[in-house]
Short mmCIF file of C-alpha atoms and ligand atoms in Angstrom, two decimals:
data_model
loop_
_atom_site.label_atom_id
_atom_site.label_comp_id
_atom_site.label_asym_id
_atom_site.label_seq_id
_atom_site.Cartn_x
_atom_site.Cartn_y
_atom_site.Cartn_z
CA MET A 1 -102.23 -227.45 0.32
CA ALA A 2 -104.85 -226.57 2.86
CA PHE A 3 -104.28 -224.60 6.03
CA GLN A 4 -106.54 -224.24 9.03
CA CYS A 5 -107.48 -220.70 7.86
CA MET A 6 -108.97 -222.28 4.73
CA ARG A 7 -110.88 -224.95 6.67
CA ASP A 8 -112.24 -222.36 9.10
CA SER A 9 -111.81 -218.77 7.97
CA TYR A 10 -113.38 -217.43 11.16
CA MET A 11 -110.82 -218.88 13.58
CA LYS A 12 -109.01 -216.03 15.34
CA GLU A 13 -106.73 -218.04 17.66
CA PHE A 14 -105.08 -221.41 17.18
CA VAL A 15 -102.56 -223.65 18.96
CA THR A 16 -99.92 -225.37 16.82
CA SER A 17 -96.18 -226.13 16.96
CA VAL A 18 -93.00 -224.83 15.35
CA VAL A 19 -91.60 -227.14 12.66
CA SER A 20 -88.58 -225.04 11.70
CA CYS A 21 -87.09 -221.61 12.24
CA SER A 22 -84.17 -220.19 10.26
CA PRO A 23 -82.57 -216.75 9.90
CA ALA A 24 -83.80 -214.84 6.85
CA GLU A 25 -83.95 -211.45 5.19
CA LEU A 26 -86.97 -209.81 3.64
CA LYS A 27 -87.69 -206.59 1.74
CA LEU A 28 -90.54 -204.80 3.47
CA ASP A 29 -92.38 -201.56 2.69
CA SER A 30 -91.14 -198.93 5.11
CA THR A 31 -93.13 -195.90 6.24
CA ASN A 32 -91.54 -193.64 3.61
CA GLY A 33 -92.80 -195.90 0.84
CA LYS A 34 -89.39 -197.38 0.02
CA LYS A 35 -88.41 -201.04 0.32
CA GLU A 36 -86.26 -201.79 3.30
CA LYS A 37 -84.23 -204.95 3.93
CA VAL A 38 -85.13 -206.41 7.30
CA LYS A 39 -83.39 -209.24 9.17
CA GLY A 40 -85.61 -211.82 10.82
CA PHE A 41 -86.63 -215.47 10.73
CA ASN A 42 -88.57 -217.79 8.45
CA VAL A 43 -90.88 -219.87 10.59
CA ILE A 44 -92.79 -222.93 9.37
CA LEU A 45 -95.60 -224.20 11.59
CA LYS A 46 -97.38 -227.52 11.70
CA ASP A 47 -100.51 -225.69 10.54
CA THR A 48 -101.59 -222.05 10.44
CA ILE A 49 -104.52 -219.65 10.61
CA LEU A 50 -102.42 -216.93 8.94
CA PHE A 51 -103.29 -216.87 5.26
CA PRO A 52 -100.33 -216.70 2.87
CA GLU A 53 -100.75 -214.53 -0.23
CA GLY A 54 -102.81 -216.11 -3.00
CA GLY A 55 -105.73 -215.75 -5.41
CA GLY A 56 -105.41 -211.98 -5.35
CA GLN A 57 -105.77 -211.88 -1.56
CA PRO A 58 -102.93 -210.28 0.43
CA ASP A 59 -101.34 -212.18 3.32
CA ASP A 60 -102.37 -211.91 6.95
CA ARG A 61 -100.69 -210.25 9.89
CA GLY A 62 -100.75 -211.59 13.41
CA THR A 63 -98.60 -212.99 16.20
CA ILE A 64 -96.98 -216.27 17.19
CA GLU A 65 -96.66 -216.17 20.99
CA ASP A 66 -96.66 -212.34 20.85
CA VAL A 67 -93.87 -212.37 18.24
CA GLU A 68 -95.06 -210.25 15.35
CA VAL A 69 -95.54 -211.88 11.94
CA LEU A 70 -94.53 -209.33 9.30
CA ARG A 71 -95.24 -211.39 6.16
CA VAL A 72 -96.70 -214.78 5.28
CA LEU A 73 -95.59 -216.23 1.96
CA ARG A 74 -96.48 -219.40 0.14
CA GLN A 75 -93.61 -221.72 -0.72
CA GLY A 76 -94.98 -224.80 -2.47
CA ALA A 77 -97.25 -226.47 0.03
CA GLU A 78 -95.87 -224.50 2.98
CA ALA A 79 -96.74 -221.16 4.51
CA VAL A 80 -93.60 -219.31 5.59
CA HIS A 81 -94.06 -216.83 8.43
CA PHE A 82 -91.47 -214.05 8.56
CA THR A 83 -90.97 -212.96 12.18
CA SER A 84 -88.82 -210.38 13.94
CA SER A 85 -87.44 -212.82 16.52
CA ALA A 86 -86.64 -216.52 16.64
CA LEU A 87 -88.97 -219.28 17.84
CA GLU A 88 -87.82 -222.56 19.31
CA GLU A 89 -88.33 -225.57 17.05
CA GLY A 90 -90.80 -228.15 18.37
CA ARG A 91 -92.34 -225.68 20.76
CA GLU A 92 -96.14 -225.43 21.09
CA VAL A 93 -97.28 -221.92 20.19
CA GLN A 94 -100.40 -219.77 20.29
CA LEU A 95 -101.27 -218.09 16.98
CA LYS A 96 -103.41 -214.96 16.71
CA VAL A 97 -104.61 -213.39 13.47
CA ASP A 98 -105.03 -209.63 12.98
CA TRP A 99 -108.75 -210.15 12.58
CA LYS A 100 -109.62 -206.61 11.44
CA ARG A 101 -107.25 -206.91 8.47
CA ARG A 102 -108.29 -210.49 7.67
CA PHE A 103 -112.07 -209.88 7.84
CA ASP A 104 -111.61 -206.85 5.58
CA HIS A 105 -109.83 -209.09 3.05
CA MET A 106 -112.61 -211.69 3.34
CA GLN A 107 -115.25 -209.05 2.63
CA GLN A 108 -113.40 -207.70 -0.41
CA HIS A 109 -112.54 -211.16 -1.77
CA SER A 110 -116.01 -212.69 -1.40
CA GLY A 111 -117.41 -209.40 -2.73
CA GLN A 112 -115.22 -209.83 -5.82
CA HIS A 113 -116.52 -213.39 -6.41
CA LEU A 114 -120.12 -212.12 -6.17
CA ILE A 115 -119.60 -209.14 -8.51
CA THR A 116 -117.60 -211.28 -10.98
CA ALA A 117 -120.35 -213.93 -11.11
CA LEU A 118 -123.20 -211.44 -11.57
CA ALA A 119 -121.35 -209.23 -14.11
CA ASP A 120 -120.94 -212.38 -16.21
CA ALA A 121 -124.51 -213.67 -15.67
CA MET A 122 -126.17 -210.29 -16.32
CA PHE A 123 -124.03 -208.79 -19.10
CA GLY A 124 -121.57 -211.47 -20.19
CA TYR A 125 -118.61 -209.43 -18.90
CA LYS A 126 -115.89 -211.89 -17.92
CA THR A 127 -113.39 -211.04 -15.20
CA THR A 128 -109.78 -211.24 -16.42
CA SER A 129 -108.07 -210.18 -13.17
CA TRP A 130 -108.70 -208.31 -9.95
CA GLU A 131 -106.78 -206.39 -7.34
CA LEU A 132 -107.50 -206.04 -3.64
CA GLY A 133 -106.26 -202.52 -2.97
CA ARG A 134 -105.57 -200.82 0.34
CA GLN A 135 -108.41 -198.33 -0.11
CA ARG A 136 -110.53 -199.82 -2.87
CA SER A 137 -110.46 -202.87 -5.09
CA SER A 138 -110.81 -203.23 -8.83
CA ILE A 139 -112.07 -205.95 -11.13
CA GLU A 140 -110.80 -206.00 -14.70
CA LEU A 141 -113.71 -206.78 -17.03
CA ASP A 142 -113.12 -208.09 -20.53
CA THR A 143 -115.06 -205.31 -22.27
CA ALA A 144 -114.00 -202.02 -23.84
CA SER A 145 -116.93 -200.18 -22.22
CA VAL A 146 -120.08 -200.64 -20.16
CA LYS A 147 -123.50 -199.24 -21.08
CA PRO A 148 -125.25 -196.55 -19.02
CA GLY A 149 -127.28 -198.05 -16.18
CA GLU A 150 -125.49 -201.41 -16.19
CA MET A 151 -123.36 -200.72 -13.12
CA GLU A 152 -126.40 -199.46 -11.19
CA ALA A 153 -128.32 -202.63 -12.10
CA LEU A 154 -125.31 -204.75 -11.11
CA GLU A 155 -124.99 -202.97 -7.76
CA ASP A 156 -128.73 -203.48 -7.11
CA THR A 157 -128.54 -207.22 -7.80
CA VAL A 158 -125.32 -207.66 -5.79
CA ASN A 159 -126.92 -206.04 -2.74
CA ASP A 160 -130.14 -207.99 -3.30
CA ARG A 161 -128.12 -211.23 -3.03
CA ILE A 162 -126.49 -209.93 0.18
CA ARG A 163 -129.94 -209.23 1.68
CA ALA A 164 -131.03 -212.76 0.70
CA HIS A 165 -128.33 -214.10 3.11
CA VAL A 166 -127.10 -216.70 0.64
CA PRO A 167 -124.75 -219.30 2.22
CA VAL A 168 -121.16 -219.59 0.97
CA ASN A 169 -119.68 -223.10 1.20
CA VAL A 170 -116.23 -224.48 0.59
CA ARG A 171 -116.09 -227.88 -1.13
CA LEU A 172 -113.05 -230.01 -1.71
CA LEU A 173 -113.10 -232.08 -4.90
CA SER A 174 -110.56 -234.62 -5.98
CA ILE A 175 -108.68 -233.48 -9.08
CA ASP A 176 -110.38 -236.11 -11.31
CA ASP A 177 -113.92 -235.23 -10.15
CA PRO A 178 -116.04 -234.39 -13.24
CA ASP A 179 -117.42 -231.36 -11.32
CA VAL A 180 -113.98 -229.73 -11.50
CA GLU A 181 -114.39 -229.21 -15.25
CA LYS A 182 -117.65 -227.28 -14.69
CA VAL A 183 -115.99 -224.78 -12.44
CA ARG A 184 -114.74 -221.53 -13.84
CA SER A 185 -111.06 -221.01 -13.18
CA ARG A 186 -107.87 -219.40 -14.28
CA GLY A 187 -105.98 -222.67 -14.07
CA LEU A 188 -104.28 -224.47 -11.27
CA PRO A 189 -100.81 -223.42 -10.15
CA ASP A 190 -97.97 -225.73 -11.23
CA ASP A 191 -97.18 -226.68 -7.66
CA HIS A 192 -100.79 -227.62 -6.92
CA ALA A 193 -101.13 -230.63 -4.63
CA GLY A 194 -104.13 -232.38 -3.11
CA PRO A 195 -107.83 -231.77 -3.71
CA VAL A 196 -109.31 -228.82 -5.61
CA ARG A 197 -110.96 -226.21 -3.42
CA ILE A 198 -114.27 -224.82 -4.66
CA VAL A 199 -115.88 -221.72 -3.18
CA ASP A 200 -119.60 -222.09 -3.76
CA ILE A 201 -122.02 -219.18 -3.41
CA GLU A 202 -125.26 -221.17 -3.40
CA GLY A 203 -127.13 -220.75 -6.66
CA VAL A 204 -124.88 -217.89 -7.78
CA ASP A 205 -121.37 -219.12 -8.43
CA ALA A 206 -118.90 -221.94 -7.96
CA ASN A 207 -115.25 -221.05 -8.38
CA MET A 208 -111.88 -222.54 -7.71
CA CYS A 209 -110.14 -220.39 -5.11
CA CYS A 210 -107.67 -220.72 -2.24
CA GLY A 211 -108.78 -217.56 -0.41
CA THR A 212 -110.55 -217.08 2.90
CA HIS A 213 -114.24 -216.29 2.40
CA VAL A 214 -117.28 -215.22 4.41
CA SER A 215 -119.62 -218.09 5.27
CA ASN A 216 -122.72 -216.17 4.23
CA LEU A 217 -123.21 -213.24 1.83
CA SER A 218 -124.95 -211.30 4.63
CA HIS A 219 -121.48 -210.91 6.21
CA LEU A 220 -120.62 -208.60 3.33
CA GLN A 221 -123.14 -206.08 4.75
CA VAL A 222 -123.18 -203.95 1.58
CA ILE A 223 -121.23 -203.42 -1.65
CA LYS A 224 -120.76 -200.06 -3.30
CA ILE A 225 -119.66 -199.98 -6.93
CA LEU A 226 -117.92 -196.61 -7.07
CA GLY A 227 -117.64 -196.58 -10.85
CA THR A 228 -115.61 -197.77 -13.81
CA GLU A 229 -112.34 -196.60 -15.31
CA LYS A 230 -110.77 -197.29 -18.66
CA GLY A 231 -108.38 -200.22 -18.24
CA LYS A 232 -105.83 -201.86 -20.50
CA LYS A 233 -106.70 -202.26 -24.19
CA ASN A 234 -110.37 -203.33 -24.52
CA LYS A 235 -110.74 -203.71 -20.75
CA THR A 236 -112.77 -201.83 -18.17
CA ASN A 237 -111.87 -201.63 -14.47
CA LEU A 238 -114.78 -201.79 -12.07
CA ILE A 239 -113.97 -200.06 -8.76
CA PHE A 240 -115.73 -201.28 -5.61
CA ILE A 241 -115.67 -201.35 -1.82
CA ALA A 242 -117.37 -203.93 0.40
CA GLY A 243 -118.52 -204.19 4.02
CA ASN A 244 -116.77 -202.06 6.65
CA ARG A 245 -114.93 -200.16 3.94
CA VAL A 246 -118.29 -198.67 2.89
CA LEU A 247 -118.83 -197.38 6.44
CA LYS A 248 -115.26 -196.03 6.60
CA TYR A 249 -115.69 -194.34 3.23
CA ALA A 250 -119.00 -192.77 4.29
CA ASP A 251 -117.32 -191.49 7.43
CA GLU A 252 -114.42 -189.95 5.46
CA CYS A 253 -116.80 -188.37 2.94
CA TYR A 254 -118.94 -186.91 5.72
CA ASN A 255 -115.92 -185.42 7.51
CA ALA A 256 -114.57 -183.96 4.27
CA GLU A 257 -118.01 -182.51 3.54
CA LYS A 258 -118.18 -180.94 7.02
CA SER A 259 -114.74 -179.33 6.59
CA LEU A 260 -115.67 -178.01 3.14
CA THR A 261 -118.93 -176.56 4.48
CA ALA A 262 -116.95 -174.65 7.13
CA LEU A 263 -114.31 -173.47 4.63
CA LEU A 264 -116.61 -172.53 1.77
CA LYS A 265 -119.49 -171.32 3.96
CA THR A 266 -122.04 -173.04 1.74
CA GLY A 267 -124.02 -176.24 2.04
CA PRO A 268 -122.82 -179.49 0.38
CA ASP A 269 -125.09 -178.97 -2.64
CA GLU A 270 -123.16 -175.82 -3.53
CA HIS A 271 -119.62 -177.08 -2.84
CA ILE A 272 -118.74 -177.77 -6.48
CA ASP A 273 -120.10 -174.43 -7.68
CA ALA A 274 -118.28 -172.62 -4.87
CA VAL A 275 -114.91 -174.24 -5.68
CA ASP A 276 -115.41 -173.59 -9.39
CA LYS A 277 -116.13 -169.92 -8.69
CA LEU A 278 -113.12 -169.71 -6.37
CA GLN A 279 -110.76 -171.17 -8.97
CA LYS A 280 -111.99 -168.76 -11.63
CA THR A 281 -111.54 -165.83 -9.25
CA VAL A 282 -107.99 -166.91 -8.39
CA LYS A 283 -107.12 -167.19 -12.09
CA ARG A 284 -108.54 -163.73 -12.80
CA LEU A 285 -106.65 -162.21 -9.84
CA GLN A 286 -103.38 -163.85 -10.87
CA LYS A 287 -103.79 -162.40 -14.34
CA SER A 288 -104.54 -158.87 -13.12
CA ASN A 289 -101.76 -159.12 -10.54
CA LEU A 290 -99.34 -159.92 -13.34
CA THR A 291 -100.51 -156.96 -15.39
CA ILE A 292 -100.14 -154.63 -12.40
CA LEU A 293 -96.66 -155.96 -11.69
CA ARG A 294 -95.59 -155.30 -15.30
CA ASP A 295 -97.03 -151.76 -15.24
CA MET A 296 -95.33 -151.15 -11.90
CA ALA A 297 -91.96 -152.27 -13.32
CA VAL A 298 -92.26 -149.71 -16.11
CA LEU A 299 -93.25 -146.94 -13.67
CA ILE A 300 -90.41 -147.80 -11.27
CA ALA A 301 -87.90 -147.51 -14.12
CA GLN A 302 -89.38 -144.27 -15.44
CA ASN A 303 -89.43 -142.76 -11.96
CA PHE A 304 -85.73 -143.53 -11.50
CA LYS A 305 -84.81 -142.12 -14.91
CA SER A 306 -86.70 -138.87 -14.28
CA GLN A 307 -84.66 -137.99 -11.16
CA PRO A 308 -82.37 -135.08 -12.12
CA GLU A 309 -79.57 -135.99 -9.73
CA LYS A 310 -79.21 -139.72 -9.58
CA ASP A 311 -76.43 -142.14 -8.86
CA ASN A 312 -75.45 -144.56 -11.58
CA PHE A 313 -76.81 -147.22 -9.28
CA PHE A 314 -80.30 -148.66 -8.82
CA SER A 315 -81.32 -151.34 -6.34
CA LEU A 316 -84.75 -152.77 -5.52
CA HIS A 317 -86.32 -155.74 -3.72
CA ASN A 318 -89.87 -156.84 -4.44
CA LYS A 319 -91.32 -159.84 -2.62
CA ASP A 320 -93.87 -160.73 -5.31
CA GLY A 321 -91.89 -159.96 -8.45
CA ASP A 322 -90.60 -162.49 -10.97
CA ASN A 323 -87.91 -162.70 -13.65
CA GLU A 324 -89.98 -160.74 -16.12
CA PHE A 325 -90.55 -157.97 -13.56
CA MET A 326 -86.79 -157.64 -13.05
CA ASN A 327 -86.00 -157.73 -16.76
CA ILE A 328 -88.56 -155.04 -17.59
CA ILE A 329 -86.96 -152.69 -15.03
CA ALA A 330 -83.44 -153.44 -16.26
CA ASN A 331 -84.36 -152.97 -19.94
CA GLU A 332 -86.39 -149.84 -19.26
CA ILE A 333 -83.60 -148.15 -17.25
CA GLY A 334 -80.81 -149.38 -19.51
CA PHE A 335 -77.54 -150.61 -18.07
CA GLN A 336 -74.75 -149.30 -20.28
CA GLU A 337 -73.92 -146.76 -17.57
CA THR A 338 -76.06 -147.75 -14.59
CA VAL A 339 -75.47 -150.69 -12.26
CA ILE A 340 -78.78 -152.38 -11.47
CA PHE A 341 -79.35 -154.89 -8.65
CA LEU A 342 -82.80 -156.45 -8.36
CA THR A 343 -84.10 -159.21 -6.12
CA VAL A 344 -87.46 -160.93 -5.66
CA GLY A 345 -88.69 -163.44 -3.09
CA ASP A 346 -88.35 -163.95 0.65
CA PRO A 347 -86.04 -161.19 1.98
CA LYS A 348 -84.64 -163.58 4.63
CA GLY A 349 -84.79 -166.71 2.51
CA ALA A 350 -84.67 -167.88 -1.08
CA GLY A 351 -85.39 -165.79 -4.14
CA MET A 352 -84.09 -164.69 -7.51
CA PHE A 353 -81.74 -161.93 -8.49
CA LEU A 354 -80.73 -159.88 -11.51
CA LEU A 355 -77.53 -157.92 -11.79
CA ALA A 356 -76.96 -155.66 -14.79
CA GLY A 357 -74.49 -152.95 -15.73
CA PRO A 358 -71.36 -152.17 -17.73
CA GLU A 359 -70.15 -155.48 -19.10
CA ASN A 360 -66.63 -155.62 -17.63
CA LEU A 361 -67.91 -154.66 -14.17
CA ILE A 362 -70.64 -157.31 -14.19
CA THR A 363 -68.31 -160.05 -15.47
CA ASP A 364 -66.05 -159.12 -12.59
CA LEU A 365 -68.63 -158.83 -9.81
CA GLY A 366 -71.22 -161.44 -10.89
CA PRO A 367 -69.50 -164.49 -9.36
CA ARG A 368 -68.88 -162.63 -6.07
CA VAL A 369 -72.52 -161.62 -5.85
CA VAL A 370 -73.64 -165.21 -6.52
CA GLU A 371 -71.40 -166.38 -3.74
CA MET A 372 -72.78 -163.85 -1.25
CA LEU A 373 -76.34 -164.89 -2.15
CA GLN A 374 -75.44 -168.61 -1.93
CA GLY A 375 -76.93 -168.97 -5.36
CA LYS A 376 -76.44 -170.09 -8.90
CA GLY A 377 -76.34 -167.83 -11.89
CA ALA A 378 -75.08 -167.10 -15.34
CA GLY A 379 -75.03 -164.23 -17.69
CA LYS A 380 -73.63 -162.36 -20.64
CA ASN A 381 -73.63 -158.92 -22.25
CA GLY A 382 -73.77 -157.15 -18.90
CA ARG A 383 -76.67 -159.12 -17.51
CA PHE A 384 -76.20 -161.74 -14.76
CA GLN A 385 -79.15 -163.52 -13.22
CA GLY A 386 -80.13 -166.61 -11.27
CA LYS A 387 -81.44 -168.15 -8.09
CA ALA A 388 -80.44 -167.10 -4.58
CA ASN A 389 -80.66 -169.54 -1.69
CA SER A 390 -80.45 -166.69 0.78
CA LEU A 391 -81.14 -163.00 0.34
CA ALA A 392 -79.93 -162.29 3.89
CA LYS A 393 -76.71 -160.58 2.65
CA ARG A 394 -78.61 -158.36 0.24
CA ALA A 395 -77.49 -155.16 1.99
CA GLU A 396 -73.85 -156.21 1.79
CA VAL A 397 -74.15 -156.90 -1.94
CA GLU A 398 -75.75 -153.50 -2.35
CA ALA A 399 -72.84 -151.78 -0.51
CA LEU A 400 -70.28 -153.61 -2.62
CA LEU A 401 -72.00 -152.66 -5.88
CA LEU A 402 -72.49 -149.03 -4.83
CA GLU A 403 -68.82 -148.71 -3.96
CA HIS A 404 -67.72 -150.09 -7.34
CA SER A 405 -70.22 -148.05 -9.31
CA ARG A 406 -69.06 -144.81 -7.55
CA LYS A 407 -65.41 -145.66 -8.20
CA ARG A 408 -66.27 -146.26 -11.82
CA THR A 409 -68.12 -142.91 -12.13
CA ALA A 410 -65.12 -141.18 -10.54
CA GLY A 411 -62.93 -142.80 -13.18
CA GLU A 412 -61.08 -145.04 -10.75
CA GLU A 413 -62.19 -148.27 -12.37
ZN1 ZN B 501 -110.99 -216.03 -5.19
#
């Protein structure tokens, strides 16, 4: 199992021929994050520069004669290219690899080999697995914790090796070569065929791997170890980015910093303090706002009760109120005799409501009110409350309630 991309990982275009092409279906990630079943074709080529998934490295993207390759998967010794349209068997075709994606994977993968080797050599931390992520990659180290300063020292040495432009060579050994035993590995796959492929970072590391790698550590440009996180039991995850991802990350950080400077009106050194202060202020204001709202509810109720000539009907809308605000008013006024209709929220949109009054009247009118407010609600003992999807018919509800409460006062109900 060796493809052209493994013999020459820097080849961007390649001419080969179609061995077979058959209709197929594949589950692909769609833009909304869900898996989507897509119809297409499984294409096997005589040889390929599109790397199929393996060794922790994701598969390549690219084109076969301008037909897009959506996935490349390993099936035994073959690489299966999933394409959107069919390709004629036996035909000679031009292959192109999405080089930006591939080179990014090469930088992260070779970066992982380098970090893994040095973490072991310097601190005895063995790598148990790794993941090449879309934004950042992580290496699972077989240790419950790392000591202060170790990651900084590791990052220094890693970048020192990159500056030393150490060559990276691929060697093929026959399976019975005694050198194979010396090479660190996580075992050969069951369907392994042919010679063993060794990726050799001169004087640093030799490791069995099927991935595509840079030919010299200088092609990694730089590695940033962002930090460590607690992993599975007794493991630590080391988070890193390599090469162009470091530049991209610096660019994103700088743009975020610029936006924050404009928003917070302070320099980057004071951003954290400024946000902290802002959060505390918001919390304090929310608390005092709540207190004011409660006091206001009491005053609203008292004001209504002190009117000498009042209807047995009270209605109020408050944009910022909540359930407690409505309940305080209802309790304070009392609803044995008075019909109370309270709403909070967007006057043209969604909100909450509370309807209270003489029990038989509320049991009767509650469901009708809910319907007019396109809401959901429940209640007992003369109190009916819930959510309203639209407060647009608020005035109509008010008219209905006023009519019934007047009838009731006049002894008609
Ligand atoms: Zn590898």
